[in-house]
Coordinates of C-alpha atoms and ligand atoms in Angstrom, one line a residue:
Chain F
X1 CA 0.0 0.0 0.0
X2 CA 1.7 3.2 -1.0
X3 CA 1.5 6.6 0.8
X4 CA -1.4 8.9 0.5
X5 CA -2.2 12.5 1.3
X6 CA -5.1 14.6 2.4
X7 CA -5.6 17.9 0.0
X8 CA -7.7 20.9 0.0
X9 CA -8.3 22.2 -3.1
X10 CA -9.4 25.7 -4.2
X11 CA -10.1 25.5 -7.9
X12 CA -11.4 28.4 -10.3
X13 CA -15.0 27.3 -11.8
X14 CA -15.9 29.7 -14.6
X15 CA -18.7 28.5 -17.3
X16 CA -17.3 30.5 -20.0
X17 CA -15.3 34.2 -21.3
X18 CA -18.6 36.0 -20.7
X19 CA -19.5 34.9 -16.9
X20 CA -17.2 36.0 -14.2
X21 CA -15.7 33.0 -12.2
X22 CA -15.1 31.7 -8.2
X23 CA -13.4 29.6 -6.4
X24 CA -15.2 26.3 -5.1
X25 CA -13.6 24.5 -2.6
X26 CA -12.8 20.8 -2.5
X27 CA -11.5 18.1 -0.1
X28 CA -9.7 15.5 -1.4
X29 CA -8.8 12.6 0.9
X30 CA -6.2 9.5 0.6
X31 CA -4.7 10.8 -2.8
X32 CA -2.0 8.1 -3.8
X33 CA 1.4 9.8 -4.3
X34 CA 2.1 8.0 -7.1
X35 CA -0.2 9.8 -9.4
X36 CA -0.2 12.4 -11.4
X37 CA -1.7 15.9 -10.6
X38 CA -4.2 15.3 -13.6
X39 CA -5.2 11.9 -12.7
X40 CA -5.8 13.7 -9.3
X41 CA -7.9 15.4 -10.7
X42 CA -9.5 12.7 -12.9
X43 CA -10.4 11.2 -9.2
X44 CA -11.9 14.8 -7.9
X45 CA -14.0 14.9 -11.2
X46 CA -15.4 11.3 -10.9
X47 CA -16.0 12.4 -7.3
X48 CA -17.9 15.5 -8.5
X49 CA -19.8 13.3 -11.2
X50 CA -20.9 10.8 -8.7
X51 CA -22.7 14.0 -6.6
X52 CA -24.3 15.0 -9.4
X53 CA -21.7 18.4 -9.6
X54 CA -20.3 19.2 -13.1
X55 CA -16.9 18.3 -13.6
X56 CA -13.6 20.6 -13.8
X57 CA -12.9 21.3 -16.9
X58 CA -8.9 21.1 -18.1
X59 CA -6.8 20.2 -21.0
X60 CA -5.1 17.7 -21.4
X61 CA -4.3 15.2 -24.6
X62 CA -0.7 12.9 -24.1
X63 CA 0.1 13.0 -20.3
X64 CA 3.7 12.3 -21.3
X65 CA 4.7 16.3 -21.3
X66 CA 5.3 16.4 -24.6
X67 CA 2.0 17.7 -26.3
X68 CA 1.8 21.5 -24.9
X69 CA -1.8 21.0 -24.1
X70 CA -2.0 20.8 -20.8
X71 CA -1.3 23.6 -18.1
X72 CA -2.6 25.6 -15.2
X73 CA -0.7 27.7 -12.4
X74 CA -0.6 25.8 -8.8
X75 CA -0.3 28.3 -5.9
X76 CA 0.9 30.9 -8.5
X77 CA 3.2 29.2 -10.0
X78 CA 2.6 27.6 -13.7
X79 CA 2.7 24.0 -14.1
X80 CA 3.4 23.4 -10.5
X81 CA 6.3 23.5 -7.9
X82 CA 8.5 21.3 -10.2
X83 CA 11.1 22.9 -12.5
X84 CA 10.8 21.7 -15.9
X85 CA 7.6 19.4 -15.8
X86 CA 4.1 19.9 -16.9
X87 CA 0.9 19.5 -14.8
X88 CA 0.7 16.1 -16.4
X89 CA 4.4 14.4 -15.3
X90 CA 3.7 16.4 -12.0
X91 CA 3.4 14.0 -9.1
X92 CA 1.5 13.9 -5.9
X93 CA 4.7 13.1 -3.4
X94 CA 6.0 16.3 -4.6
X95 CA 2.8 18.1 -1.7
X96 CA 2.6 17.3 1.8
X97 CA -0.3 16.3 3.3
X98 CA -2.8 18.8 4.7
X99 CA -1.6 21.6 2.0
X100 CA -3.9 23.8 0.2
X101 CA -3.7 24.0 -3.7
X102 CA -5.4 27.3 -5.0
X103 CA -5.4 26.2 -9.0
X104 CA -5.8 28.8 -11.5
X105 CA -6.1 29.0 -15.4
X106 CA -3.4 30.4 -17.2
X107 CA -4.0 34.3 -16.9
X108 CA -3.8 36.9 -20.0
X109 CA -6.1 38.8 -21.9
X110 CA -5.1 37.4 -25.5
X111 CA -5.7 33.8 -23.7
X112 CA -9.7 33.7 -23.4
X113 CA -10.9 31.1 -20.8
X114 CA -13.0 28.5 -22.3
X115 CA -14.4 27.0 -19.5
X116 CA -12.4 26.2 -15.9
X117 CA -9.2 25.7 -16.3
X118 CA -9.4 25.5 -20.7
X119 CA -8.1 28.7 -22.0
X120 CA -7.8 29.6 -25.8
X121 CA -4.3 29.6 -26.8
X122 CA -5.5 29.9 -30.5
X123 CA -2.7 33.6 -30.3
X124 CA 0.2 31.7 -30.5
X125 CA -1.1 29.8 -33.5
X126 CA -2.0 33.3 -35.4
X127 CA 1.8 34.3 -34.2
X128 CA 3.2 30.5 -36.0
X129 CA 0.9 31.6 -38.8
X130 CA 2.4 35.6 -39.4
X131 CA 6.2 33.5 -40.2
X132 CA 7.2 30.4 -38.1
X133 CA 7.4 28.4 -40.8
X134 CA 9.9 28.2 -43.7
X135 CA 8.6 28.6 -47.3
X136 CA 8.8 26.0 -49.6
X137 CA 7.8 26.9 -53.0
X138 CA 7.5 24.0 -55.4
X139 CA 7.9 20.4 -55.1
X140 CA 8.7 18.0 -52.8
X141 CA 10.8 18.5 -49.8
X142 CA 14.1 18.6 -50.2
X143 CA 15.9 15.3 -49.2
X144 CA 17.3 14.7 -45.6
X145 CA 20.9 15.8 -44.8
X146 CA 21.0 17.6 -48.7
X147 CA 22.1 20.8 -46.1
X148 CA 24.7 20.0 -43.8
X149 CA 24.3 21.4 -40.5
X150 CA 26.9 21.7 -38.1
X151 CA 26.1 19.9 -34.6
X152 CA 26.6 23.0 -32.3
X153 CA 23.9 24.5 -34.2
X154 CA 22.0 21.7 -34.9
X155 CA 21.9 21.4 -31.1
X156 CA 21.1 25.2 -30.4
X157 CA 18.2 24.9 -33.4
X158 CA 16.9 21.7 -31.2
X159 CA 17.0 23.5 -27.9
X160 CA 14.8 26.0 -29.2
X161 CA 12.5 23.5 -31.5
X162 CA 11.9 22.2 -28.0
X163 CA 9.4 24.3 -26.8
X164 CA 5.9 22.6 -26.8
X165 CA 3.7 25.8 -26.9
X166 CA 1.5 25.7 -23.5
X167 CA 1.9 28.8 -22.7
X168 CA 3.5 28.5 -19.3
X169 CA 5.6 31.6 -19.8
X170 CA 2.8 33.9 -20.3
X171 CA 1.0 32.4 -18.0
X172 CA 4.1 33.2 -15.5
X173 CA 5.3 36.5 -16.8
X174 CA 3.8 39.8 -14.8
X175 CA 3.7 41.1 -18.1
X176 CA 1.8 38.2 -19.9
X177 CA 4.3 38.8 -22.0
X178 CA 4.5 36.0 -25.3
X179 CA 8.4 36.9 -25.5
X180 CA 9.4 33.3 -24.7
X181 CA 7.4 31.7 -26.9
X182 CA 7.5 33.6 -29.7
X183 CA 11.7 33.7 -29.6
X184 CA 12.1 30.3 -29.2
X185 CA 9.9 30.1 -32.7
X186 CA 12.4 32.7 -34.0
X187 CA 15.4 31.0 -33.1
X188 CA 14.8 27.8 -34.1
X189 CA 14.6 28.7 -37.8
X190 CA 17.5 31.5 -37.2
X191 CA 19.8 29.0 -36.2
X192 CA 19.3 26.8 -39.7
X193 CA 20.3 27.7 -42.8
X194 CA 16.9 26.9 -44.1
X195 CA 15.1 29.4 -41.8
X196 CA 17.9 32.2 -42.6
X197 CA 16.6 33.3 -45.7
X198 CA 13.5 34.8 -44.5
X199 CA 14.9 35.9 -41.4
X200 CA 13.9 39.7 -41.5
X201 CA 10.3 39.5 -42.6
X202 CA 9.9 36.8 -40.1
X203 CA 11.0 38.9 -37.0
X204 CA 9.2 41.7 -38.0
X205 CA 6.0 40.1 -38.3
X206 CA 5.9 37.5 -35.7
X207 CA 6.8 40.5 -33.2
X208 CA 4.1 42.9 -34.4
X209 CA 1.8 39.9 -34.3
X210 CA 2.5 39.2 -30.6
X211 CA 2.2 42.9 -30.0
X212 CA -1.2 42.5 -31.9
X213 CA -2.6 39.8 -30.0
X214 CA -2.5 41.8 -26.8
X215 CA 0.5 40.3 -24.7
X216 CA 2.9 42.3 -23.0
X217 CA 6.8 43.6 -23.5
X218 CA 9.5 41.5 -22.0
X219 CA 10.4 43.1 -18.6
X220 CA 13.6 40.1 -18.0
X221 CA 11.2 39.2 -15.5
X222 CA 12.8 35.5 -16.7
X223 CA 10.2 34.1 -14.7
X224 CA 9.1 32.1 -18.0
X225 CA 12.2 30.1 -18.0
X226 CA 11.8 29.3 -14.4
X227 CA 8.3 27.7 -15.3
X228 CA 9.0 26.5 -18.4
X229 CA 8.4 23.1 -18.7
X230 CA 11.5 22.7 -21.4
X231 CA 14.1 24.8 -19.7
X232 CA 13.6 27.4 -22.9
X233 CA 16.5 29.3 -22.2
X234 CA 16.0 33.6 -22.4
X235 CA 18.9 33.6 -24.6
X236 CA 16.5 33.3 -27.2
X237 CA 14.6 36.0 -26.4
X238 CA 18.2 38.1 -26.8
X239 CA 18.3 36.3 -30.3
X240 CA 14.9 38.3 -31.2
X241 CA 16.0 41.6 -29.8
X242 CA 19.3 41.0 -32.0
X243 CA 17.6 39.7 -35.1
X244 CA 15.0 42.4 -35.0
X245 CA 18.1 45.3 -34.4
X246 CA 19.2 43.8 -37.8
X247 CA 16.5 43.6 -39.4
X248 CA 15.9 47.5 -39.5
X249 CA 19.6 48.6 -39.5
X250 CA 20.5 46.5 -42.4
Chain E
X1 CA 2.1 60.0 -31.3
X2 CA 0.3 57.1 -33.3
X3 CA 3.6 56.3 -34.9
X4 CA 5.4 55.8 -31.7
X5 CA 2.4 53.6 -30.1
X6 CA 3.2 51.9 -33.6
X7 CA 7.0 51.0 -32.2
X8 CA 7.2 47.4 -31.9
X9 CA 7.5 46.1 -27.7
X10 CA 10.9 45.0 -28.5
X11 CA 12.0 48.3 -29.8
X12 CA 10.7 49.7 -27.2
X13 CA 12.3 48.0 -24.6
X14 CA 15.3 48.6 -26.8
X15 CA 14.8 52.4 -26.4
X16 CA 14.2 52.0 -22.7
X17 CA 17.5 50.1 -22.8
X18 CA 20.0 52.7 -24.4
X19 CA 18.5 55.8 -22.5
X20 CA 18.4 53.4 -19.0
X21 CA 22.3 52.7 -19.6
X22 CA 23.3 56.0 -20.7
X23 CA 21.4 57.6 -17.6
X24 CA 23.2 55.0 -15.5
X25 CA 26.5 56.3 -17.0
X26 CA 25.3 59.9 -16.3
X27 CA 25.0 58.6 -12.5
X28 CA 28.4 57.3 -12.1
X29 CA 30.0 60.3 -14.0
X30 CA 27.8 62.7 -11.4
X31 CA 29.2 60.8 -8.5
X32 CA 32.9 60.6 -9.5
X33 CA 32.4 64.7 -9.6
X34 CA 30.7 65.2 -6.1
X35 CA 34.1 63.6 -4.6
X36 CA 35.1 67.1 -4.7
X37 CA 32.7 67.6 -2.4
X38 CA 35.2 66.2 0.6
X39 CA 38.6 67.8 -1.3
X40 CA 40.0 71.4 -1.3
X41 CA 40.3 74.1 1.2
X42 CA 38.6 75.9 2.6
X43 CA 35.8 73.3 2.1
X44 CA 33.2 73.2 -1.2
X45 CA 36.5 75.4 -3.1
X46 CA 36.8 72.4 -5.3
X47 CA 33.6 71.4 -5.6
X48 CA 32.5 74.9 -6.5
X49 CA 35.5 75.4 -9.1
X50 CA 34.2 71.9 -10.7
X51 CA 30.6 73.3 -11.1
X52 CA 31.7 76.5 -12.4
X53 CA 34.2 74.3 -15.1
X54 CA 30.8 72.2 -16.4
X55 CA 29.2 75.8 -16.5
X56 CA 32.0 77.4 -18.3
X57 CA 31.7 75.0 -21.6
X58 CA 28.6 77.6 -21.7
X59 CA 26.1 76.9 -24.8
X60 CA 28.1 73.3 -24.9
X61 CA 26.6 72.5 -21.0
X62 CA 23.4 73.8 -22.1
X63 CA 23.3 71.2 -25.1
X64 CA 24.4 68.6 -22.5
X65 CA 22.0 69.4 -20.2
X66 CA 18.7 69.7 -22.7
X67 CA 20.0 66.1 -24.3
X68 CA 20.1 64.5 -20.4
X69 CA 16.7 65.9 -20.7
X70 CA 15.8 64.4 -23.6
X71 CA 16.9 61.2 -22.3
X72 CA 14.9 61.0 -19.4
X73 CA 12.0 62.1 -20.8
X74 CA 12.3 59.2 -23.9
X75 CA 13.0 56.9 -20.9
X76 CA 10.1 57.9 -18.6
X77 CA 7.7 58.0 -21.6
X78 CA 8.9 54.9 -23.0
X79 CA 8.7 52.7 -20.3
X80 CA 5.6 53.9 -18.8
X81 CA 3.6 53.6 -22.0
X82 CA 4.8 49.9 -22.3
X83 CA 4.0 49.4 -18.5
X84 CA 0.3 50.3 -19.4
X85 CA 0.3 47.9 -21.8
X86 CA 1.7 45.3 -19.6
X87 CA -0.9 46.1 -17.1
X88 CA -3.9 45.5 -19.7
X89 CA -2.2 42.4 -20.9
X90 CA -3.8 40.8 -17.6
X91 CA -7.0 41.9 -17.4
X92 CA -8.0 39.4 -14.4
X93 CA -5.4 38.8 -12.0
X94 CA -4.1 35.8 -10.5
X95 CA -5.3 35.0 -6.5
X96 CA -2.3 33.9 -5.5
X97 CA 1.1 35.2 -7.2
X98 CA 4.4 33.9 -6.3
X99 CA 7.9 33.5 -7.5
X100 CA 9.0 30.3 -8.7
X101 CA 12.7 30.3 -8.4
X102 CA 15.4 28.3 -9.6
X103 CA 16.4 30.4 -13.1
X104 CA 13.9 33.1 -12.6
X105 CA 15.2 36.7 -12.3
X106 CA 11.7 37.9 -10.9
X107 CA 12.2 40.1 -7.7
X108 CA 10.6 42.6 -5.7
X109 CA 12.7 45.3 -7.6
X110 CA 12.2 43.8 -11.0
X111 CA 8.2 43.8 -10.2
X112 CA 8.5 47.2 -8.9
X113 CA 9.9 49.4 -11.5
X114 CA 7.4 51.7 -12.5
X115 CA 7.2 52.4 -8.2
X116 CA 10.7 53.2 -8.2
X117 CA 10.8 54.8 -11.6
X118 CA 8.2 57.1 -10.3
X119 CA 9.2 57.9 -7.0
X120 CA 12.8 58.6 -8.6
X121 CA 11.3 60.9 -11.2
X122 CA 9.7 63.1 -8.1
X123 CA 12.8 62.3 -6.4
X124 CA 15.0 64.5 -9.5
X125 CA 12.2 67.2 -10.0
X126 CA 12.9 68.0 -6.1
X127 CA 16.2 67.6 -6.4
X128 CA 16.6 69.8 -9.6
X129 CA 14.4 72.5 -8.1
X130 CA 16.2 72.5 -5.3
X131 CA 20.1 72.9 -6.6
X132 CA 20.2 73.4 -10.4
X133 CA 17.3 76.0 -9.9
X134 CA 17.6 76.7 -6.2
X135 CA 18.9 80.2 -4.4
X136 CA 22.1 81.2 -6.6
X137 CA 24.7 82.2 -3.6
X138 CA 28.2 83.5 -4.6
X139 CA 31.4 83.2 -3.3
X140 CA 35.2 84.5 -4.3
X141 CA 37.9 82.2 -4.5
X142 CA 41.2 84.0 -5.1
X143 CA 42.3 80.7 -7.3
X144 CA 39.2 80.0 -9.2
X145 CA 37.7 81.9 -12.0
X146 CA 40.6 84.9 -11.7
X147 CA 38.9 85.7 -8.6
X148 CA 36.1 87.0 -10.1
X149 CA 32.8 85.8 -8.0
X150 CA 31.7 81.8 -8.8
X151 CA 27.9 80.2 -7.5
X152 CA 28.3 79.0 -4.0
X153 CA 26.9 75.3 -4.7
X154 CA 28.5 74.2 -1.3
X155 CA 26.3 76.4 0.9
X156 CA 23.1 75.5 -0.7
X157 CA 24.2 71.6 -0.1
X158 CA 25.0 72.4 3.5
X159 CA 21.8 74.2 3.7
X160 CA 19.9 71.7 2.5
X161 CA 21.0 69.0 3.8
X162 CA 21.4 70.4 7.6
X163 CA 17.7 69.3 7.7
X164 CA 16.8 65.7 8.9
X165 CA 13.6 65.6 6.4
X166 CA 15.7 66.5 3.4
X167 CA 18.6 63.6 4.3
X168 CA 15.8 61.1 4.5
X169 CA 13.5 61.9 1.5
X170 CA 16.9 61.3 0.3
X171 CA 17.4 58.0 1.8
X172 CA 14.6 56.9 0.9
X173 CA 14.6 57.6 -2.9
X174 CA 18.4 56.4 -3.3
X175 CA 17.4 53.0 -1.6
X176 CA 14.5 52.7 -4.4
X177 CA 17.1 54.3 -6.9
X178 CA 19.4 51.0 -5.7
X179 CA 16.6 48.6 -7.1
X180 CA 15.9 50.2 -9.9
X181 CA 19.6 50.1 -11.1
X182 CA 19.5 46.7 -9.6
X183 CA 17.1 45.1 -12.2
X184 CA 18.5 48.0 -14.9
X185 CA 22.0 46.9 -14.9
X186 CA 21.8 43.6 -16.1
X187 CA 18.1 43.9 -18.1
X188 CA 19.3 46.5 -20.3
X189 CA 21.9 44.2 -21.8
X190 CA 19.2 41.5 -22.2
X191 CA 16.8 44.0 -23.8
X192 CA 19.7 44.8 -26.4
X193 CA 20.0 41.2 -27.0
X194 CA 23.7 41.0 -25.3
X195 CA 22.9 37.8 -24.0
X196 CA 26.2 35.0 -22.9
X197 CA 26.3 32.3 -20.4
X198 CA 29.0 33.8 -18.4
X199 CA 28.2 37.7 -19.4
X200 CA 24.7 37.1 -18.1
X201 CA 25.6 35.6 -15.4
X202 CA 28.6 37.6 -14.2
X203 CA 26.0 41.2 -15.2
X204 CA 23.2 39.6 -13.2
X205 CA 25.2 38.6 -10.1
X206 CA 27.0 42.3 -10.3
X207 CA 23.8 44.4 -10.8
X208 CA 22.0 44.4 -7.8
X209 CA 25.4 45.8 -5.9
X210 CA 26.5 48.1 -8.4
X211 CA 23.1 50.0 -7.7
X212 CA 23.8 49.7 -4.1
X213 CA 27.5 50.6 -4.9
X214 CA 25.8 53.9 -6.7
X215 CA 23.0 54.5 -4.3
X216 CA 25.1 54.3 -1.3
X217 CA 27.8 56.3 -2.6
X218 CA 25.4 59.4 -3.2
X219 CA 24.0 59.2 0.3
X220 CA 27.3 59.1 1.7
X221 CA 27.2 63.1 0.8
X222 CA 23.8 64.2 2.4
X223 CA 24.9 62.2 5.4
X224 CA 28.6 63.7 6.0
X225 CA 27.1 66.9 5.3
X226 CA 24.8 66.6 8.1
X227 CA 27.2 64.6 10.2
X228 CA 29.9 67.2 9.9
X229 CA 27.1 69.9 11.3
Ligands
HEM301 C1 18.4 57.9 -12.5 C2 17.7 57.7 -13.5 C3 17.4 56.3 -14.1 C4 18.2 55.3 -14.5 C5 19.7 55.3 -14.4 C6 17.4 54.3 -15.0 C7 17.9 53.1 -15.5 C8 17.1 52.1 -16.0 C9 17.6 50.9 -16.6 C10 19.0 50.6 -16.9 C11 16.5 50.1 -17.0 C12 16.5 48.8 -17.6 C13 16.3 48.9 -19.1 C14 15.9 47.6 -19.7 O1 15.8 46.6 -19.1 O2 15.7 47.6 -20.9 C15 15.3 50.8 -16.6 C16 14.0 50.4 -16.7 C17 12.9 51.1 -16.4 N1 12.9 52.4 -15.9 FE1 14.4 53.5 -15.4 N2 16.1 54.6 -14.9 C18 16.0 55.9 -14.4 C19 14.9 56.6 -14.1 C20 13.6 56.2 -14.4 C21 12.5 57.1 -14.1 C22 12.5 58.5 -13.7 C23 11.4 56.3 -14.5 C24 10.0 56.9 -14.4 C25 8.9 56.3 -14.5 C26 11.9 55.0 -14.9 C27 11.1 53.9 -15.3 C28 11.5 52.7 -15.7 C29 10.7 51.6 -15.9 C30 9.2 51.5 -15.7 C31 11.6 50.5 -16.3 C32 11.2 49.1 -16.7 C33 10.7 48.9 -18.1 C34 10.3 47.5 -18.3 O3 9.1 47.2 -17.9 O4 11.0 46.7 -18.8 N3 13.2 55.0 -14.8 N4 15.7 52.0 -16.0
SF4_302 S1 8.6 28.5 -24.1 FE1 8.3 26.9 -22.6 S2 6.6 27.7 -21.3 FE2 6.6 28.9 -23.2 S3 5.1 27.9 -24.6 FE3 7.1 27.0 -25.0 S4 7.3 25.2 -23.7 FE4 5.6 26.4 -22.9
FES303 S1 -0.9 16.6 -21.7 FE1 0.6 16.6 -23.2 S2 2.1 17.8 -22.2 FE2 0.7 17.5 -20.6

């Protein structure tokens, strides 16, 4: 018989953007440690069906941290107390028993809450859509290893292809800034060859689309990194102040 | 107006950047000239022959002064506007805020520079009106200025600073001055995109005491003033 915990849980309940939302207030009792925060909450919502109360709403789609879809700040901090994990590879032994968990969705005004703990991160796809991609024009894709890529780069590129999107930084940032996000787009494609050639239009447009979308400026709060569940480092954010520099002086 | 609204948030944190660097040079060039303040006899001589060298470039000091100006003002308007943007990128606020540690850079001073910003922008107002355009006292030094009569800088300080309320509303604006550099140092070369493993990390773990550094060594004057009364 493994170790279980007692938990009180204070979780946002809002039925959609329009309605303004509350806390509700939850006890949970004998929560395995071995679990997940999500399957926690799987146990509170079959709980809540059984007493006739609508579920909590979250997101969630491959528990394995690797998807971006799940996410929601723990007693103010995004995706929990653990460095580099999401809600979903968060487990119980890392809370003590009798603590209080205040859960929260992801707070900014570009992400609209859906329901609960679901907010719309549809912004970050309309700042993929304004340049983080690479063009192709005609046929098929070029053949693997055609460009030879050194591995220091290759590495840098892959440390920045990383992030998953969930939105953690924002979530995180006093600003709600999208800076993190948005960089570690940038860089990626910087750092290849490939992504080079439309460098300055790129910069230009994903920034003015983050602007556009309503998030904040980047203070160097570097809370973001803290929270991010793939360690995105702020140097990329310095590569998108850099790139941008050169894309007006030159 | 609408074209500077139009200014990307990078840019303008870019802008808030170069003017927050070039002010904090300004600081460090200001103290390194108030040393005079303890040198020369009988005392405020040098410190009163350094003013009156700044004010004898003439139309040059004016230019200098307007441009300091000018940066403040681009550095004030600059980073409050994108503050107010910040502030409506959350519309609902979080219950319980915190910091999360580990790699995080998030302080009390980071989260609090538009407090300290505007408390130092009342601080320099005060402290303009009250020496640059304060009471203009004269004084003869036979060595300075061919003996001819120079502004008396060192009495108005004295003066001043003789009274315990002016020595603390100093205090207490250098000490918020200290956590504004604190965050400034290091952020500005991050907003400019200087970013290295061991530059950030050797800027970062200097910041915080080179605006302590700065902070303390312009209180050191209001306080030996009034000590030494
Ligand atoms: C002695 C004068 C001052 C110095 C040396 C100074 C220096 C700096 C520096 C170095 C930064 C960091 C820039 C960056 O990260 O890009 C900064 C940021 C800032 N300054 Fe100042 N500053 C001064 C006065 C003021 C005043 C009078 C205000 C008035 C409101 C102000 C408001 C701000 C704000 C709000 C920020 C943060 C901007 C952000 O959100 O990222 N500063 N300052
Ligand atoms: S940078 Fe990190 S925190 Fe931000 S969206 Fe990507 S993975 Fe999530
Ligand atoms: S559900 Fe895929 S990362 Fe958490």
């Amino acid at each position: 018989m493994s170790k279980s915990i007692n938990l009180k849980l204070q979780v946002w309940r809002q039925e959609n953007e329009e309605t303004s939302g509350d806390f509700h207030y939850y006890s949970m009792n004998e929560v395995p440690v071995d679990i997940s925060f999500l399957e926690m909450l799987d146990i509170l919502n079959e709980n809540l069906t059984k007493e006739g109360v609508e579920p909590v709403s979250f997101d969630s789609d491959c528990r394995e941290g690797i998807c971006g879809t799940c996410g929601f700040v723990i007693n103010g901090i995004a995706h929990g107390p653990q460095a580099k994990t999401t809600v979903c590879q968060l487990h119980m032994r890392h809370f003590n028993d009798g603590d209080t968990l205040v859960i929260e969705p992801f707070r900014a005004t570009p992400f609209k809450i859906v329901r609960d703990l679901v907010v719309d991160r549809g912004s970050f796809d309309k700042i993929i859509q304004a340049g983080g991609y690479v063009s192709i024009n005609t046929g098929n894709g070029p053949d693997a290893n055609s460009i030879l890529i050194g591995k220091d780069d290759a590495e840098e590129a892959f440390d920045s292809a990383a992030c998953i999107g969930c939105g953690a930084c924002v979530a995180s940032c006093p600003n709600a800034s999208a800076a993190l996000f948005t960089s570690a787009k940038i860089s990626h494609l910087l750092q290849l060859p490939q992504g080079k050639v439309e460098e300055r239009a790129r910069v230009k447009s994903m920034v003015d689309k983050m602007d556009e979308e309503g998030f904040g400026a980047c203070s160097n709060h570097g809370e973001c990194e803290a929270v991010c569940p793939k360690g995105i480092s702020i140097k990329n954010i310095a590569n998108m102040r850099r790139s941008l520099i050169k894309s007006i002086v030159k | 107006m609408t074209s500077f609204i139009k200014v990307s948030s990078v840019l303008k944190k870019i802008i808030i950047a170069v003017t927050g660097i070039s002010l904090f040079l300004f600081l460090i060039v200001h103290l390194l000239g108030n040393i005079t303040i303890f040198t020369g006899s009988p005392p405020g001589r040098d410190f009163n022959a350094y003013a009156h060298f700044l004010e004898s470039f003439g139309i040059l000091f004016t230019i200098a002064e307007l441009g300091l100006l000018g940066f403040f003002g681009l550095h004030i308007i600059t980073a409050l506007y994108t503050n107010l943007v910040n502030f409506k990128s959350r519309k609902s606020r979080y219950a319980v805020s915190s910091f999360a540690g580990g790699k995080s850079k998030k302080t009390v001073a980071s989260t609090s520079m538009v407090i300290t910003g505007v408390v130092v922008m009342a601080f320099l107002i005060w402290h303009v009106l009250q020496f640059r355009l304060g009471p203009y006292y004269e004084t003869i030094y036979s060595s300075v200025n061919n003996g001819e009569p120079v502004r008396d800088l060192y009495r108005l300080i004295t003066e001043e600073f003789s009274s315990i309320w002016v020595v603390l509303g100093y205090t207490i604006s250098l000490t918020l001055l200290s956590l504004h550099l604190g965050h400034g140092f290091w952020s500005s070369f991050q907003s400019l995109g200087i970013y290295g493993k061991t530059f950030t990390r050797i800027t970062y773990s200097v910041s915080y005491l080179l605006g302590l550094i700065i902070s303390l060594g312009f209180l050191v004057i209001p306080l030996y003033i009034f000590w030494i009364n």
